[in-house]
Amino acid sequence: MTGIQALERKAPAQPMRPGKPERREFEYIRHGTQTLIASFNVVSGQIAFA
């Protein structure tokens, strides 16, 4: 069982320009946490989510 933060960026990423990489906003909005429960079958490689 793992707790995961539900985050959302405050603004969309700015597209690339010639000679410049894509820019992403570093601020975010928190939407609380969610719990992830999963199991991994080593033999088949399948992941089962609950």
Short mmCIF file of N, CA and C in Angstrom, two decimals:
data_model
loop_
_atom_site.label_atom_id
_atom_site.label_comp_id
_atom_site.label_asym_id
_atom_site.label_seq_id
_atom_site.Cartn_x
_atom_site.Cartn_y
_atom_site.Cartn_z
N MET A 1 0.85 -1.16 0.00
CA MET A 1 0.00 0.00 0.00
C MET A 1 0.91 1.23 0.00
N THR A 2 0.59 2.17 -0.85
CA THR A 2 1.39 3.37 -1.00
C THR A 2 0.49 4.59 -1.05
N GLY A 3 0.88 5.66 -0.35
CA GLY A 3 0.15 6.92 -0.44
C GLY A 3 0.76 7.78 -1.53
N ILE A 4 -0.08 8.33 -2.39
CA ILE A 4 0.38 9.14 -3.52
C ILE A 4 -0.31 10.50 -3.45
N GLN A 5 0.46 11.58 -3.61
CA GLN A 5 -0.13 12.91 -3.62
C GLN A 5 -0.81 13.16 -4.96
N ALA A 6 -2.02 13.70 -4.92
CA ALA A 6 -2.74 14.07 -6.14
C ALA A 6 -2.43 15.54 -6.42
N LEU A 7 -1.55 15.79 -7.40
CA LEU A 7 -1.09 17.14 -7.71
C LEU A 7 -1.56 17.59 -9.09
N GLU A 8 -1.71 18.89 -9.25
CA GLU A 8 -2.08 19.49 -10.54
C GLU A 8 -1.23 20.74 -10.72
N ARG A 9 -0.68 20.93 -11.90
CA ARG A 9 0.11 22.14 -12.18
C ARG A 9 -0.83 23.35 -12.21
N LYS A 10 -0.34 24.50 -11.73
CA LYS A 10 -1.15 25.72 -11.74
C LYS A 10 -1.34 26.27 -13.14
N ALA A 11 -0.37 26.07 -14.03
CA ALA A 11 -0.44 26.59 -15.40
C ALA A 11 0.07 25.52 -16.36
N PRO A 12 -0.43 25.49 -17.60
CA PRO A 12 0.08 24.51 -18.57
C PRO A 12 1.53 24.80 -18.95
N ALA A 13 2.21 23.77 -19.44
CA ALA A 13 3.60 23.92 -19.88
C ALA A 13 3.68 24.87 -21.06
N GLN A 14 4.73 25.65 -21.11
CA GLN A 14 4.95 26.55 -22.25
C GLN A 14 5.71 25.77 -23.32
N PRO A 15 5.25 25.82 -24.57
CA PRO A 15 5.89 25.03 -25.62
C PRO A 15 7.33 25.45 -25.90
N MET A 16 8.06 24.54 -26.53
CA MET A 16 9.45 24.81 -26.89
C MET A 16 9.53 25.90 -27.94
N ARG A 17 10.62 26.62 -27.92
CA ARG A 17 10.95 27.61 -28.95
C ARG A 17 12.29 27.19 -29.53
N PRO A 18 12.65 27.70 -30.67
CA PRO A 18 13.95 27.33 -31.24
C PRO A 18 15.09 27.61 -30.24
N GLY A 19 15.84 26.57 -29.92
CA GLY A 19 16.97 26.71 -29.00
C GLY A 19 16.60 26.75 -27.53
N LYS A 20 15.32 26.60 -27.18
CA LYS A 20 14.87 26.64 -25.78
C LYS A 20 14.07 25.39 -25.45
N PRO A 21 14.26 24.80 -24.27
CA PRO A 21 13.47 23.63 -23.88
C PRO A 21 12.07 24.03 -23.42
N GLU A 22 11.18 23.04 -23.34
CA GLU A 22 9.84 23.28 -22.82
C GLU A 22 9.94 23.73 -21.37
N ARG A 23 9.09 24.67 -20.96
CA ARG A 23 9.12 25.17 -19.59
C ARG A 23 7.86 24.72 -18.86
N ARG A 24 8.06 24.21 -17.64
CA ARG A 24 6.94 23.78 -16.81
C ARG A 24 6.88 24.62 -15.54
N GLU A 25 5.68 24.95 -15.15
CA GLU A 25 5.45 25.70 -13.92
C GLU A 25 5.85 24.84 -12.72
N PHE A 26 6.54 25.40 -11.75
CA PHE A 26 6.96 24.62 -10.59
C PHE A 26 5.93 24.63 -9.47
N GLU A 27 4.96 25.54 -9.52
CA GLU A 27 3.93 25.59 -8.49
C GLU A 27 2.81 24.62 -8.85
N TYR A 28 2.17 24.08 -7.82
CA TYR A 28 1.12 23.10 -8.06
C TYR A 28 -0.01 23.27 -7.05
N ILE A 29 -1.15 22.64 -7.36
CA ILE A 29 -2.32 22.64 -6.49
C ILE A 29 -2.43 21.24 -5.90
N ARG A 30 -2.59 21.15 -4.58
CA ARG A 30 -2.73 19.84 -3.94
C ARG A 30 -4.19 19.44 -3.89
N HIS A 31 -4.46 18.18 -4.20
CA HIS A 31 -5.81 17.62 -4.12
C HIS A 31 -5.85 16.48 -3.12
N GLY A 32 -5.04 16.55 -2.07
CA GLY A 32 -5.02 15.50 -1.05
C GLY A 32 -4.14 14.33 -1.46
N THR A 33 -4.41 13.16 -0.86
CA THR A 33 -3.65 11.96 -1.18
C THR A 33 -4.59 10.83 -1.54
N GLN A 34 -4.07 9.88 -2.29
CA GLN A 34 -4.80 8.68 -2.68
C GLN A 34 -3.96 7.48 -2.27
N THR A 35 -4.59 6.33 -2.08
CA THR A 35 -3.88 5.11 -1.72
C THR A 35 -3.86 4.18 -2.91
N LEU A 36 -2.69 3.63 -3.22
CA LEU A 36 -2.54 2.67 -4.31
C LEU A 36 -2.23 1.31 -3.71
N ILE A 37 -3.05 0.32 -4.04
CA ILE A 37 -2.81 -1.06 -3.61
C ILE A 37 -2.66 -1.88 -4.88
N ALA A 38 -1.52 -2.55 -5.04
CA ALA A 38 -1.27 -3.35 -6.23
C ALA A 38 -0.37 -4.52 -5.87
N SER A 39 -0.42 -5.56 -6.70
CA SER A 39 0.49 -6.69 -6.52
C SER A 39 1.11 -7.02 -7.88
N PHE A 40 2.32 -7.56 -7.84
CA PHE A 40 3.08 -7.87 -9.05
C PHE A 40 3.34 -9.36 -9.09
N ASN A 41 2.88 -10.04 -10.16
CA ASN A 41 3.12 -11.46 -10.34
C ASN A 41 4.47 -11.61 -11.03
N VAL A 42 5.46 -12.13 -10.31
CA VAL A 42 6.82 -12.22 -10.83
C VAL A 42 6.91 -13.19 -12.01
N VAL A 43 6.14 -14.27 -11.99
CA VAL A 43 6.19 -15.29 -13.04
C VAL A 43 5.64 -14.76 -14.36
N SER A 44 4.44 -14.15 -14.33
CA SER A 44 3.80 -13.69 -15.57
C SER A 44 4.14 -12.24 -15.91
N GLY A 45 4.57 -11.46 -14.93
CA GLY A 45 4.87 -10.04 -15.17
C GLY A 45 3.63 -9.16 -15.13
N GLN A 46 2.49 -9.71 -14.73
CA GLN A 46 1.25 -8.93 -14.69
C GLN A 46 1.14 -8.17 -13.37
N ILE A 47 0.46 -7.04 -13.43
CA ILE A 47 0.20 -6.22 -12.25
C ILE A 47 -1.29 -6.24 -11.99
N ALA A 48 -1.68 -6.53 -10.74
CA ALA A 48 -3.08 -6.56 -10.35
C ALA A 48 -3.34 -5.37 -9.43
N PHE A 49 -4.32 -4.54 -9.78
CA PHE A 49 -4.68 -3.38 -8.97
C PHE A 49 -5.92 -3.69 -8.16
N ALA A 50 -5.99 -3.11 -6.99
CA ALA A 50 -7.18 -3.29 -6.15
C ALA A 50 -7.91 -1.97 -6.03
#
